[in-house]
Amino acid sequence: MDNLEDLYQEIILSHNKRPRNEGVLDPHNLEAEGYNPLCGDKVNVYVRRNGDEVEAVQFTGELCAISKASASIMTKEIDGLSGKDLDAKIEEVLEMLTSKEEPEVDPFDLGELSALLGVRKFPARVKCATLAWHTLAAALREEGTVSTE
Ligand code: ZN
């Protein structure tokens, strides 16, 4: 591995091979479906919320490598977050993936999330990377469905 790009690739591939928290969450009380017509990605995000506390998040879907890795990484990154902290995290990640200016982030602080930053160079793939995050936000807002178009 001689550069960051290779490392990013490695992280994406590893999440595709062994996605974290994939499957229908049982029980769940919030759910949203996300669709990215540009690529054909479909995701369902399931949330178990108890009062204000998010206890668990899982996903299923028909997803390309990037959208699947993003969903998998998401479920890890948000583990333990609830309420405003969770909303802030979602917003921060969406901003990081879609801002016009290169985000000023330290890849070492970001951990696996930094792997998703690689898509910024490929605008068509940005929607793959943001899909699960938009869908989680929709589930938390009890909106049901979301499309990236
Ligand atoms: Zn995709």
Short mmCIF file of N, CA and C and ligand atoms in Angstrom, two decimals:
data_model
loop_
_atom_site.label_atom_id
_atom_site.label_comp_id
_atom_site.label_asym_id
_atom_site.label_seq_id
_atom_site.Cartn_x
_atom_site.Cartn_y
_atom_site.Cartn_z
N MET A 1 0.84 -1.20 0.00
CA MET A 1 0.00 0.00 0.00
C MET A 1 0.87 1.23 0.00
N ASP A 2 0.92 1.90 -1.14
CA ASP A 2 1.88 3.01 -1.16
C ASP A 2 1.23 4.37 -1.03
N ASN A 3 -0.09 4.43 -1.06
CA ASN A 3 -0.69 5.76 -0.84
C ASN A 3 -2.09 5.63 -0.24
N LEU A 4 -2.64 6.80 0.06
CA LEU A 4 -3.95 6.83 0.70
C LEU A 4 -5.04 6.21 -0.17
N GLU A 5 -4.95 6.44 -1.48
CA GLU A 5 -5.98 5.90 -2.38
C GLU A 5 -6.09 4.38 -2.24
N ASP A 6 -4.95 3.74 -2.15
CA ASP A 6 -4.95 2.29 -1.99
C ASP A 6 -5.60 1.89 -0.68
N LEU A 7 -5.31 2.66 0.35
CA LEU A 7 -5.87 2.38 1.66
C LEU A 7 -7.40 2.54 1.61
N TYR A 8 -7.86 3.61 0.96
CA TYR A 8 -9.30 3.85 0.83
C TYR A 8 -9.97 2.69 0.12
N GLN A 9 -9.34 2.26 -0.97
CA GLN A 9 -9.85 1.15 -1.76
C GLN A 9 -9.99 -0.10 -0.89
N GLU A 10 -8.97 -0.30 -0.09
CA GLU A 10 -8.93 -1.46 0.80
C GLU A 10 -10.09 -1.43 1.80
N ILE A 11 -10.36 -0.26 2.35
CA ILE A 11 -11.45 -0.10 3.33
C ILE A 11 -12.79 -0.39 2.67
N ILE A 12 -13.00 0.17 1.47
CA ILE A 12 -14.26 -0.04 0.74
C ILE A 12 -14.45 -1.54 0.46
N LEU A 13 -13.41 -2.18 -0.01
CA LEU A 13 -13.51 -3.60 -0.35
C LEU A 13 -13.79 -4.44 0.89
N SER A 14 -13.17 -4.09 1.98
CA SER A 14 -13.35 -4.88 3.19
C SER A 14 -14.78 -4.75 3.73
N HIS A 15 -15.36 -3.56 3.60
CA HIS A 15 -16.76 -3.41 4.03
C HIS A 15 -17.73 -4.12 3.09
N ASN A 16 -17.33 -4.27 1.83
CA ASN A 16 -18.19 -5.01 0.90
C ASN A 16 -18.16 -6.50 1.19
N LYS A 17 -16.99 -6.95 1.55
CA LYS A 17 -16.84 -8.37 1.84
C LYS A 17 -17.54 -8.73 3.14
N ARG A 18 -17.37 -7.88 4.13
CA ARG A 18 -17.98 -8.15 5.44
C ARG A 18 -18.70 -6.91 5.94
N PRO A 19 -19.88 -6.63 5.34
CA PRO A 19 -20.61 -5.44 5.78
C PRO A 19 -21.03 -5.55 7.24
N ARG A 20 -20.92 -4.44 7.97
CA ARG A 20 -21.33 -4.42 9.37
C ARG A 20 -22.81 -4.07 9.45
N ASN A 21 -23.50 -4.75 10.33
CA ASN A 21 -24.90 -4.40 10.62
C ASN A 21 -25.81 -4.48 9.40
N GLU A 22 -25.57 -5.45 8.55
CA GLU A 22 -26.46 -5.67 7.42
C GLU A 22 -27.54 -6.65 7.84
N GLY A 23 -28.78 -6.37 7.44
CA GLY A 23 -29.90 -7.23 7.78
C GLY A 23 -31.03 -6.41 8.37
N VAL A 24 -32.22 -7.00 8.37
CA VAL A 24 -33.38 -6.29 8.93
C VAL A 24 -33.24 -6.28 10.45
N LEU A 25 -33.31 -5.10 11.03
CA LEU A 25 -33.18 -4.97 12.47
C LEU A 25 -34.47 -5.43 13.15
N ASP A 26 -34.31 -6.31 14.11
CA ASP A 26 -35.47 -6.88 14.78
C ASP A 26 -35.35 -6.71 16.29
N PRO A 27 -36.22 -5.95 16.95
CA PRO A 27 -37.28 -5.14 16.33
C PRO A 27 -36.76 -3.76 15.94
N HIS A 28 -37.50 -3.09 15.06
CA HIS A 28 -37.19 -1.69 14.75
C HIS A 28 -38.49 -0.90 14.77
N ASN A 29 -38.38 0.39 15.03
CA ASN A 29 -39.59 1.21 15.02
C ASN A 29 -39.52 2.36 14.03
N LEU A 30 -38.38 2.52 13.37
CA LEU A 30 -38.28 3.52 12.31
C LEU A 30 -37.64 2.84 11.10
N GLU A 31 -38.07 3.29 9.93
CA GLU A 31 -37.53 2.68 8.73
C GLU A 31 -37.66 3.67 7.58
N ALA A 32 -36.68 3.70 6.72
CA ALA A 32 -36.81 4.53 5.51
C ALA A 32 -36.15 3.79 4.36
N GLU A 33 -36.64 4.14 3.18
CA GLU A 33 -36.10 3.53 1.97
C GLU A 33 -35.46 4.62 1.14
N GLY A 34 -34.27 4.35 0.67
CA GLY A 34 -33.57 5.33 -0.15
C GLY A 34 -33.28 4.77 -1.52
N TYR A 35 -33.31 5.64 -2.51
CA TYR A 35 -33.12 5.21 -3.89
C TYR A 35 -32.21 6.20 -4.60
N ASN A 36 -31.24 5.66 -5.28
CA ASN A 36 -30.34 6.49 -6.09
C ASN A 36 -30.47 6.07 -7.54
N PRO A 37 -31.37 6.72 -8.29
CA PRO A 37 -31.65 6.29 -9.67
C PRO A 37 -30.43 6.37 -10.58
N LEU A 38 -29.51 7.23 -10.25
CA LEU A 38 -28.31 7.41 -11.07
C LEU A 38 -27.51 6.12 -11.19
N CYS A 39 -27.50 5.36 -10.11
CA CYS A 39 -26.68 4.14 -10.07
C CYS A 39 -27.56 2.91 -9.93
N GLY A 40 -28.80 3.10 -9.44
CA GLY A 40 -29.68 1.96 -9.21
C GLY A 40 -29.62 1.43 -7.79
N ASP A 41 -28.95 2.15 -6.91
CA ASP A 41 -28.84 1.70 -5.51
C ASP A 41 -30.16 1.86 -4.79
N LYS A 42 -30.49 0.82 -4.03
CA LYS A 42 -31.66 0.88 -3.15
C LYS A 42 -31.23 0.45 -1.77
N VAL A 43 -31.65 1.22 -0.77
CA VAL A 43 -31.27 0.86 0.60
C VAL A 43 -32.47 1.01 1.52
N ASN A 44 -32.55 0.12 2.49
CA ASN A 44 -33.51 0.27 3.58
C ASN A 44 -32.70 0.43 4.85
N VAL A 45 -33.05 1.46 5.61
CA VAL A 45 -32.35 1.69 6.88
C VAL A 45 -33.37 1.50 8.01
N TYR A 46 -32.98 0.69 8.97
CA TYR A 46 -33.86 0.38 10.11
C TYR A 46 -33.25 0.94 11.38
N VAL A 47 -34.11 1.54 12.19
CA VAL A 47 -33.63 2.18 13.42
C VAL A 47 -34.49 1.69 14.58
N ARG A 48 -33.84 1.39 15.68
CA ARG A 48 -34.57 1.15 16.92
C ARG A 48 -34.31 2.35 17.83
N ARG A 49 -35.34 3.14 18.04
CA ARG A 49 -35.21 4.32 18.88
C ARG A 49 -36.07 4.14 20.11
N ASN A 50 -35.46 4.41 21.24
CA ASN A 50 -36.15 4.27 22.51
C ASN A 50 -36.13 5.64 23.18
N GLY A 51 -37.28 6.33 23.15
CA GLY A 51 -37.27 7.72 23.60
C GLY A 51 -36.39 8.51 22.64
N ASP A 52 -35.39 9.19 23.18
CA ASP A 52 -34.48 9.95 22.33
C ASP A 52 -33.28 9.12 21.91
N GLU A 53 -33.16 7.96 22.51
CA GLU A 53 -31.94 7.21 22.30
C GLU A 53 -32.04 6.24 21.12
N VAL A 54 -31.07 6.33 20.23
CA VAL A 54 -31.00 5.38 19.12
C VAL A 54 -30.20 4.17 19.60
N GLU A 55 -30.86 3.04 19.67
CA GLU A 55 -30.21 1.85 20.23
C GLU A 55 -29.50 1.03 19.18
N ALA A 56 -30.02 1.02 17.97
CA ALA A 56 -29.39 0.22 16.91
C ALA A 56 -29.84 0.70 15.54
N VAL A 57 -28.94 0.52 14.58
CA VAL A 57 -29.25 0.86 13.18
C VAL A 57 -28.70 -0.27 12.30
N GLN A 58 -29.53 -0.73 11.40
CA GLN A 58 -29.08 -1.74 10.43
C GLN A 58 -29.60 -1.37 9.05
N PHE A 59 -29.08 -2.04 8.04
CA PHE A 59 -29.52 -1.73 6.67
C PHE A 59 -29.59 -3.00 5.83
N THR A 60 -30.40 -2.94 4.79
CA THR A 60 -30.38 -3.95 3.74
C THR A 60 -30.44 -3.19 2.42
N GLY A 61 -30.21 -3.87 1.33
CA GLY A 61 -30.37 -3.17 0.06
C GLY A 61 -29.70 -3.85 -1.10
N GLU A 62 -29.95 -3.28 -2.27
CA GLU A 62 -29.24 -3.68 -3.47
C GLU A 62 -28.30 -2.54 -3.78
N LEU A 63 -27.06 -2.76 -3.45
CA LEU A 63 -26.14 -1.63 -3.40
C LEU A 63 -24.84 -1.90 -4.15
N CYS A 64 -24.32 -0.86 -4.78
CA CYS A 64 -23.00 -0.97 -5.41
C CYS A 64 -21.94 -0.94 -4.30
N ALA A 65 -20.70 -1.14 -4.70
CA ALA A 65 -19.62 -1.22 -3.72
C ALA A 65 -19.55 0.01 -2.83
N ILE A 66 -19.70 1.18 -3.44
CA ILE A 66 -19.53 2.40 -2.66
C ILE A 66 -20.70 2.64 -1.72
N SER A 67 -21.93 2.44 -2.24
CA SER A 67 -23.08 2.70 -1.37
C SER A 67 -23.14 1.68 -0.23
N LYS A 68 -22.71 0.47 -0.52
CA LYS A 68 -22.72 -0.55 0.53
C LYS A 68 -21.66 -0.26 1.59
N ALA A 69 -20.48 0.08 1.14
CA ALA A 69 -19.41 0.42 2.10
C ALA A 69 -19.83 1.62 2.94
N SER A 70 -20.46 2.59 2.30
CA SER A 70 -20.89 3.78 3.02
C SER A 70 -21.92 3.44 4.10
N ALA A 71 -22.88 2.58 3.75
CA ALA A 71 -23.90 2.17 4.73
C ALA A 71 -23.26 1.43 5.89
N SER A 72 -22.34 0.54 5.55
CA SER A 72 -21.67 -0.26 6.57
C SER A 72 -20.83 0.62 7.50
N ILE A 73 -20.08 1.52 6.90
CA ILE A 73 -19.25 2.44 7.70
C ILE A 73 -20.15 3.33 8.56
N MET A 74 -21.27 3.76 7.97
CA MET A 74 -22.20 4.61 8.71
C MET A 74 -22.66 3.95 10.01
N THR A 75 -23.07 2.69 9.91
CA THR A 75 -23.61 2.04 11.12
C THR A 75 -22.56 1.95 12.22
N LYS A 76 -21.29 1.89 11.82
CA LYS A 76 -20.23 1.87 12.83
C LYS A 76 -19.99 3.27 13.40
N GLU A 77 -19.95 4.24 12.50
CA GLU A 77 -19.60 5.61 12.90
C GLU A 77 -20.62 6.23 13.83
N ILE A 78 -21.88 5.86 13.66
CA ILE A 78 -22.92 6.50 14.46
C ILE A 78 -23.22 5.72 15.73
N ASP A 79 -22.54 4.62 15.92
CA ASP A 79 -22.81 3.78 17.08
C ASP A 79 -22.67 4.60 18.36
N GLY A 80 -23.72 4.59 19.17
CA GLY A 80 -23.66 5.31 20.45
C GLY A 80 -24.14 6.75 20.36
N LEU A 81 -24.41 7.24 19.14
CA LEU A 81 -24.88 8.62 18.99
C LEU A 81 -26.40 8.68 18.96
N SER A 82 -26.95 9.72 19.55
CA SER A 82 -28.39 9.91 19.55
C SER A 82 -28.72 11.39 19.44
N GLY A 83 -29.98 11.67 19.15
CA GLY A 83 -30.48 13.05 19.19
C GLY A 83 -29.64 14.00 18.36
N LYS A 84 -29.30 15.13 18.98
CA LYS A 84 -28.57 16.20 18.27
C LYS A 84 -27.19 15.74 17.81
N ASP A 85 -26.54 14.91 18.60
CA ASP A 85 -25.21 14.43 18.23
C ASP A 85 -25.27 13.62 16.94
N LEU A 86 -26.30 12.83 16.83
CA LEU A 86 -26.47 12.00 15.63
C LEU A 86 -26.81 12.87 14.43
N ASP A 87 -27.73 13.80 14.63
CA ASP A 87 -28.07 14.73 13.54
C ASP A 87 -26.83 15.48 13.06
N ALA A 88 -26.02 15.92 14.01
CA ALA A 88 -24.82 16.69 13.67
C ALA A 88 -23.83 15.83 12.89
N LYS A 89 -23.73 14.58 13.29
CA LYS A 89 -22.79 13.68 12.60
C LYS A 89 -23.23 13.47 11.15
N ILE A 90 -24.51 13.24 10.95
CA ILE A 90 -25.04 13.03 9.60
C ILE A 90 -24.77 14.27 8.74
N GLU A 91 -25.05 15.42 9.33
CA GLU A 91 -24.85 16.67 8.59
C GLU A 91 -23.38 16.88 8.24
N GLU A 92 -22.54 16.57 9.20
CA GLU A 92 -21.10 16.75 9.01
C GLU A 92 -20.59 15.87 7.85
N VAL A 93 -21.05 14.64 7.82
CA VAL A 93 -20.60 13.72 6.78
C VAL A 93 -21.13 14.14 5.41
N LEU A 94 -22.41 14.53 5.36
CA LEU A 94 -22.99 14.95 4.07
C LEU A 94 -22.27 16.20 3.55
N GLU A 95 -21.96 17.09 4.46
CA GLU A 95 -21.24 18.32 4.09
C GLU A 95 -19.85 17.98 3.55
N MET A 96 -19.21 17.05 4.22
CA MET A 96 -17.87 16.65 3.84
C MET A 96 -17.84 16.02 2.44
N LEU A 97 -18.90 15.28 2.12
CA LEU A 97 -18.94 14.58 0.84
C LEU A 97 -19.39 15.48 -0.30
N THR A 98 -20.12 16.55 0.02
CA THR A 98 -20.74 17.32 -1.06
C THR A 98 -20.26 18.77 -1.14
N SER A 99 -19.47 19.24 -0.18
CA SER A 99 -19.06 20.64 -0.21
C SER A 99 -18.23 20.92 -1.45
N LYS A 100 -18.34 22.13 -1.97
CA LYS A 100 -17.58 22.49 -3.17
C LYS A 100 -16.09 22.52 -2.87
N GLU A 101 -15.79 23.06 -1.70
CA GLU A 101 -14.38 23.14 -1.35
C GLU A 101 -13.90 21.85 -0.69
N GLU A 102 -12.68 21.54 -0.96
CA GLU A 102 -12.05 20.36 -0.36
C GLU A 102 -12.15 20.49 1.16
N PRO A 103 -12.75 19.49 1.83
CA PRO A 103 -12.88 19.62 3.28
C PRO A 103 -11.51 19.54 3.97
N GLU A 104 -11.37 20.34 5.00
CA GLU A 104 -10.11 20.28 5.75
C GLU A 104 -10.25 19.26 6.86
N VAL A 105 -9.83 18.07 6.55
CA VAL A 105 -9.97 17.01 7.54
C VAL A 105 -8.67 16.23 7.62
N ASP A 106 -8.45 15.68 8.76
CA ASP A 106 -7.29 14.83 8.95
C ASP A 106 -7.74 13.38 8.80
N PRO A 107 -7.23 12.71 7.74
CA PRO A 107 -7.69 11.34 7.49
C PRO A 107 -7.51 10.44 8.70
N PHE A 108 -6.54 10.76 9.53
CA PHE A 108 -6.30 9.88 10.67
C PHE A 108 -7.36 10.08 11.76
N ASP A 109 -7.86 11.31 11.87
CA ASP A 109 -8.96 11.56 12.80
C ASP A 109 -10.24 10.92 12.31
N LEU A 110 -10.42 10.97 10.99
CA LEU A 110 -11.67 10.50 10.41
C LEU A 110 -11.81 8.98 10.41
N GLY A 111 -10.70 8.30 10.40
CA GLY A 111 -10.75 6.84 10.34
C GLY A 111 -11.34 6.37 9.02
N GLU A 112 -12.22 5.38 9.11
CA GLU A 112 -12.74 4.76 7.88
C GLU A 112 -13.60 5.70 7.04
N LEU A 113 -14.17 6.69 7.69
CA LEU A 113 -14.98 7.67 6.95
C LEU A 113 -14.18 8.32 5.84
N SER A 114 -12.90 8.47 6.06
CA SER A 114 -12.06 9.14 5.07
C SER A 114 -12.06 8.38 3.74
N ALA A 115 -12.33 7.08 3.80
CA ALA A 115 -12.36 6.29 2.57
C ALA A 115 -13.44 6.79 1.62
N LEU A 116 -14.52 7.34 2.21
CA LEU A 116 -15.63 7.82 1.37
C LEU A 116 -15.27 9.11 0.65
N LEU A 117 -14.27 9.82 1.19
CA LEU A 117 -13.90 11.09 0.58
C LEU A 117 -13.35 10.90 -0.84
N GLY A 118 -12.87 9.70 -1.12
CA GLY A 118 -12.34 9.41 -2.45
C GLY A 118 -13.37 9.66 -3.55
N VAL A 119 -14.67 9.57 -3.23
CA VAL A 119 -15.69 9.73 -4.26
C VAL A 119 -15.86 11.19 -4.69
N ARG A 120 -15.32 12.11 -3.90
CA ARG A 120 -15.49 13.52 -4.26
C ARG A 120 -15.00 13.82 -5.66
N LYS A 121 -14.03 13.02 -6.11
CA LYS A 121 -13.48 13.22 -7.46
C LYS A 121 -14.41 12.70 -8.54
N PHE A 122 -15.43 11.93 -8.15
CA PHE A 122 -16.34 11.31 -9.12
C PHE A 122 -17.77 11.70 -8.78
N PRO A 123 -18.21 12.87 -9.29
CA PRO A 123 -19.52 13.41 -8.89
C PRO A 123 -20.65 12.39 -9.02
N ALA A 124 -20.59 11.52 -10.01
CA ALA A 124 -21.66 10.53 -10.19
C ALA A 124 -21.71 9.55 -9.03
N ARG A 125 -20.60 9.37 -8.35
CA ARG A 125 -20.57 8.40 -7.26
C ARG A 125 -20.86 9.04 -5.91
N VAL A 126 -20.87 10.35 -5.85
CA VAL A 126 -21.13 11.01 -4.57
C VAL A 126 -22.49 10.57 -4.03
N LYS A 127 -23.46 10.42 -4.94
CA LYS A 127 -24.80 10.02 -4.49
C LYS A 127 -24.84 8.60 -3.96
N CYS A 128 -23.93 7.77 -4.43
CA CYS A 128 -23.81 6.43 -3.86
C CYS A 128 -23.34 6.54 -2.40
N ALA A 129 -22.39 7.42 -2.18
CA ALA A 129 -21.80 7.55 -0.84
C ALA A 129 -22.74 8.24 0.14
N THR A 130 -23.60 9.13 -0.36
CA THR A 130 -24.48 9.87 0.55
C THR A 130 -25.81 9.15 0.80
N LEU A 131 -26.13 8.16 -0.03
CA LEU A 131 -27.47 7.55 0.01
C LEU A 131 -27.88 7.06 1.40
N ALA A 132 -27.04 6.24 2.01
CA ALA A 132 -27.41 5.66 3.31
C ALA A 132 -27.60 6.76 4.36
N TRP A 133 -26.79 7.80 4.28
CA TRP A 133 -26.85 8.89 5.27
C TRP A 133 -28.15 9.68 5.11
N HIS A 134 -28.52 9.97 3.85
CA HIS A 134 -29.80 10.64 3.60
C HIS A 134 -30.96 9.77 4.09
N THR A 135 -30.82 8.48 3.87
CA THR A 135 -31.91 7.57 4.24
C THR A 135 -32.03 7.45 5.75
N LEU A 136 -30.91 7.42 6.44
CA LEU A 136 -30.96 7.42 7.90
C LEU A 136 -31.63 8.70 8.41
N ALA A 137 -31.25 9.83 7.81
CA ALA A 137 -31.87 11.10 8.22
C ALA A 137 -33.38 11.06 8.01
N ALA A 138 -33.80 10.47 6.89
CA ALA A 138 -35.24 10.37 6.59
C ALA A 138 -35.93 9.47 7.62
N ALA A 139 -35.27 8.38 7.99
CA ALA A 139 -35.85 7.47 8.98
C ALA A 139 -36.03 8.20 10.32
N LEU A 140 -35.03 8.97 10.71
CA LEU A 140 -35.10 9.68 11.99
C LEU A 140 -36.17 10.76 11.97
N ARG A 141 -36.40 11.33 10.78
CA ARG A 141 -37.45 12.35 10.64
C ARG A 141 -38.80 11.72 10.35
N GLU A 142 -38.81 10.39 10.30
CA GLU A 142 -40.02 9.61 10.03
C GLU A 142 -40.63 9.98 8.68
N GLU A 143 -39.76 10.11 7.68
CA GLU A 143 -40.23 10.50 6.35
C GLU A 143 -40.50 9.35 5.41
N GLY A 144 -39.93 8.20 5.70
CA GLY A 144 -40.26 7.02 4.89
C GLY A 144 -39.40 6.77 3.67
N THR A 145 -39.46 7.66 2.70
CA THR A 145 -38.66 7.40 1.49
C THR A 145 -37.87 8.63 1.09
N VAL A 146 -36.76 8.38 0.44
CA VAL A 146 -35.92 9.48 -0.01
C VAL A 146 -35.28 9.05 -1.33
N SER A 147 -35.14 10.02 -2.22
CA SER A 147 -34.46 9.75 -3.47
C SER A 147 -33.37 10.79 -3.63
N THR A 148 -32.24 10.39 -4.19
CA THR A 148 -31.14 11.36 -4.35
C THR A 148 -31.38 12.28 -5.54
N GLU A 149 -32.40 11.99 -6.36
CA GLU A 149 -32.68 12.88 -7.51
C GLU A 149 -33.73 13.91 -7.14
ZN ZN B 1 -24.01 3.27 -6.43
#
